[in-house]
């Protein structure tokens, strides 16, 4: 609801059949992308950002959404997205916190 954090959940979407959840914060510019295989890509910098689709619904604090293998919970402290096995991340202004036994890859861009 603050407008600083955006997320997109793809469940077998598009030509490449993406199954992932990607969340980002504009300030600071960072993103976290969790794959169904428990891979977590952390990215910091302006090129990590994208725009939410038109008419994207807002997820009120304290509520969650589940699509495919992912569940994301909107919290006043950030967004928590996990797989059924507990692997996932919390994204907040303060950074990205991996959860469980995710395999983390980090990227920094301009």
PDB file of C-alpha atoms in Angstrom:
ATOM      1  CA  UNK A   1       0.000   0.000   0.000  1.00  0.00           C
ATOM      2  CA  UNK A   2       2.958   2.424   0.392  1.00  0.00           C
ATOM      3  CA  UNK A   3       3.559   2.216  -3.367  1.00  0.00           C
ATOM      4  CA  UNK A   4       7.280   1.484  -2.980  1.00  0.00           C
ATOM      5  CA  UNK A   5       6.990  -2.270  -3.475  1.00  0.00           C
ATOM      6  CA  UNK A   6       5.617  -4.139  -6.497  1.00  0.00           C
ATOM      7  CA  UNK A   7       5.300  -7.858  -7.155  1.00  0.00           C
ATOM      8  CA  UNK A   8       4.370 -10.101 -10.059  1.00  0.00           C
ATOM      9  CA  UNK A   9       3.606 -13.810  -9.829  1.00  0.00           C
ATOM     10  CA  UNK A  10       3.943 -15.810 -13.050  1.00  0.00           C
ATOM     11  CA  UNK A  11       2.580 -19.352 -13.073  1.00  0.00           C
ATOM     12  CA  UNK A  12       3.460 -21.017 -16.388  1.00  0.00           C
ATOM     13  CA  UNK A  13       3.062 -17.639 -18.105  1.00  0.00           C
ATOM     14  CA  UNK A  14       4.267 -16.626 -21.560  1.00  0.00           C
ATOM     15  CA  UNK A  15       6.349 -18.265 -24.245  1.00  0.00           C
ATOM     16  CA  UNK A  16       9.041 -19.433 -21.866  1.00  0.00           C
ATOM     17  CA  UNK A  17       6.421 -20.796 -19.437  1.00  0.00           C
ATOM     18  CA  UNK A  18       7.728 -18.728 -16.535  1.00  0.00           C
ATOM     19  CA  UNK A  19       6.938 -19.918 -13.044  1.00  0.00           C
ATOM     20  CA  UNK A  20       8.393 -17.342 -10.697  1.00  0.00           C
ATOM     21  CA  UNK A  21       7.595 -14.470  -8.376  1.00  0.00           C
ATOM     22  CA  UNK A  22       9.454 -11.182  -8.737  1.00  0.00           C
ATOM     23  CA  UNK A  23       9.226  -8.291  -6.270  1.00  0.00           C
ATOM     24  CA  UNK A  24      11.012  -4.959  -6.345  1.00  0.00           C
ATOM     25  CA  UNK A  25      11.394  -1.746  -4.401  1.00  0.00           C
ATOM     26  CA  UNK A  26      11.968   1.553  -6.152  1.00  0.00           C
ATOM     27  CA  UNK A  27      13.750   3.039  -3.118  1.00  0.00           C
ATOM     28  CA  UNK A  28      16.312   1.585  -2.886  1.00  0.00           C
ATOM     29  CA  UNK A  29      16.304   0.064  -6.396  1.00  0.00           C
ATOM     30  CA  UNK A  30      16.382  -3.694  -5.839  1.00  0.00           C
ATOM     31  CA  UNK A  31      14.549  -6.841  -6.868  1.00  0.00           C
ATOM     32  CA  UNK A  32      14.183 -10.466  -5.786  1.00  0.00           C
ATOM     33  CA  UNK A  33      13.082 -13.246  -8.139  1.00  0.00           C
ATOM     34  CA  UNK A  34      12.157 -16.661  -6.736  1.00  0.00           C
ATOM     35  CA  UNK A  35      11.862 -19.645  -9.054  1.00  0.00           C
ATOM     36  CA  UNK A  36       9.796 -22.765  -8.437  1.00  0.00           C
ATOM     37  CA  UNK A  37      13.128 -24.618  -8.090  1.00  0.00           C
ATOM     38  CA  UNK A  38      14.032 -22.536  -4.966  1.00  0.00           C
ATOM     39  CA  UNK A  39      16.494 -20.370  -6.905  1.00  0.00           C
ATOM     40  CA  UNK A  40      16.615 -16.760  -5.687  1.00  0.00           C
ATOM     41  CA  UNK A  41      18.069 -13.983  -7.830  1.00  0.00           C
ATOM     42  CA  UNK A  42      18.867 -10.806  -5.913  1.00  0.00           C
ATOM     43  CA  UNK A  43      19.549  -7.659  -7.921  1.00  0.00           C
ATOM     44  CA  UNK A  44      20.440  -4.126  -6.836  1.00  0.00           C
ATOM     45  CA  UNK A  45      20.534  -1.057  -9.088  1.00  0.00           C
ATOM     46  CA  UNK A  46      18.291   0.813 -11.515  1.00  0.00           C
ATOM     47  CA  UNK A  47      18.284  -1.887 -14.234  1.00  0.00           C
ATOM     48  CA  UNK A  48      16.710  -4.322 -11.763  1.00  0.00           C
ATOM     49  CA  UNK A  49      13.435  -2.387 -11.912  1.00  0.00           C
ATOM     50  CA  UNK A  50      10.371  -2.770 -14.121  1.00  0.00           C
ATOM     51  CA  UNK A  51       6.843  -1.388 -14.133  1.00  0.00           C
ATOM     52  CA  UNK A  52       3.749  -3.091 -12.792  1.00  0.00           C
ATOM     53  CA  UNK A  53       0.994  -3.781 -15.291  1.00  0.00           C
ATOM     54  CA  UNK A  54      -1.947  -1.455 -15.680  1.00  0.00           C
ATOM     55  CA  UNK A  55      -4.727  -1.876 -13.117  1.00  0.00           C
ATOM     56  CA  UNK A  56      -2.537  -4.054 -10.894  1.00  0.00           C
ATOM     57  CA  UNK A  57      -4.471  -4.736  -7.678  1.00  0.00           C
ATOM     58  CA  UNK A  58      -3.106  -3.668  -4.307  1.00  0.00           C
ATOM     59  CA  UNK A  59      -2.552  -6.318  -1.642  1.00  0.00           C
ATOM     60  CA  UNK A  60      -3.521  -4.784   1.741  1.00  0.00           C
ATOM     61  CA  UNK A  61      -1.184  -5.295   4.706  1.00  0.00           C
ATOM     62  CA  UNK A  62      -1.822  -8.560   6.523  1.00  0.00           C
ATOM     63  CA  UNK A  63      -3.288 -10.338   3.492  1.00  0.00           C
ATOM     64  CA  UNK A  64      -1.742 -12.921   1.210  1.00  0.00           C
ATOM     65  CA  UNK A  65      -2.223 -14.284  -2.272  1.00  0.00           C
ATOM     66  CA  UNK A  66      -1.379 -17.758  -3.554  1.00  0.00           C
ATOM     67  CA  UNK A  67      -0.825 -18.561  -7.220  1.00  0.00           C
ATOM     68  CA  UNK A  68       0.730 -21.810  -8.359  1.00  0.00           C
ATOM     69  CA  UNK A  69       3.487 -22.783  -5.918  1.00  0.00           C
ATOM     70  CA  UNK A  70       3.900 -19.266  -4.478  1.00  0.00           C
ATOM     71  CA  UNK A  71       2.315 -17.474  -1.532  1.00  0.00           C
ATOM     72  CA  UNK A  72       3.056 -13.789  -0.937  1.00  0.00           C
ATOM     73  CA  UNK A  73       2.126 -11.984   2.272  1.00  0.00           C
ATOM     74  CA  UNK A  74       1.944  -8.177   2.407  1.00  0.00           C
ATOM     75  CA  UNK A  75       3.383  -6.875   5.677  1.00  0.00           C
ATOM     76  CA  UNK A  76       4.007  -3.343   6.942  1.00  0.00           C
ATOM     77  CA  UNK A  77       7.697  -4.309   7.056  1.00  0.00           C
ATOM     78  CA  UNK A  78       7.809  -5.624   3.454  1.00  0.00           C
ATOM     79  CA  UNK A  79       6.676  -8.544   1.295  1.00  0.00           C
ATOM     80  CA  UNK A  80       7.245 -12.200   2.155  1.00  0.00           C
ATOM     81  CA  UNK A  81       7.034 -14.698  -0.724  1.00  0.00           C
ATOM     82  CA  UNK A  82       7.526 -18.419  -0.191  1.00  0.00           C
ATOM     83  CA  UNK A  83       7.126 -21.820  -1.753  1.00  0.00           C
ATOM     84  CA  UNK A  84       5.277 -24.602   0.059  1.00  0.00           C
ATOM     85  CA  UNK A  85       8.597 -25.875   1.474  1.00  0.00           C
ATOM     86  CA  UNK A  86       9.273 -22.529   3.221  1.00  0.00           C
ATOM     87  CA  UNK A  87      11.991 -21.406   0.808  1.00  0.00           C
ATOM     88  CA  UNK A  88      11.621 -17.809  -0.314  1.00  0.00           C
ATOM     89  CA  UNK A  89      12.452 -14.245   0.637  1.00  0.00           C
ATOM     90  CA  UNK A  90      11.377 -11.118   2.459  1.00  0.00           C
ATOM     91  CA  UNK A  91      11.872  -7.887   0.509  1.00  0.00           C
ATOM     92  CA  UNK A  92      11.930  -4.566   2.373  1.00  0.00           C
ATOM     93  CA  UNK A  93      13.568  -1.153   2.087  1.00  0.00           C
ATOM     94  CA  UNK A  94      16.310  -2.539   4.317  1.00  0.00           C
ATOM     95  CA  UNK A  95      17.153  -5.300   1.814  1.00  0.00           C
ATOM     96  CA  UNK A  96      16.415  -8.865   0.780  1.00  0.00           C
ATOM     97  CA  UNK A  97      16.369 -11.651   3.357  1.00  0.00           C
ATOM     98  CA  UNK A  98      16.565 -15.212   1.947  1.00  0.00           C
ATOM     99  CA  UNK A  99      14.381 -17.787   3.718  1.00  0.00           C
ATOM    100  CA  UNK A 100      14.974 -21.527   4.006  1.00  0.00           C
ATOM    101  CA  UNK A 101      17.536 -23.170   1.751  1.00  0.00           C
ATOM    102  CA  UNK A 102      17.211 -21.055  -1.384  1.00  0.00           C
ATOM    103  CA  UNK A 103      20.089 -21.000  -3.853  1.00  0.00           C
ATOM    104  CA  UNK A 104      21.061 -17.278  -4.054  1.00  0.00           C
ATOM    105  CA  UNK A 105      22.576 -15.474  -7.051  1.00  0.00           C
ATOM    106  CA  UNK A 106      23.419 -11.777  -6.669  1.00  0.00           C
ATOM    107  CA  UNK A 107      23.667  -9.109  -9.375  1.00  0.00           C
ATOM    108  CA  UNK A 108      24.554  -5.433  -9.074  1.00  0.00           C
ATOM    109  CA  UNK A 109      23.788  -3.058 -11.934  1.00  0.00           C
ATOM    110  CA  UNK A 110      23.965   0.639 -12.711  1.00  0.00           C
TER     111      UNK A 110
END
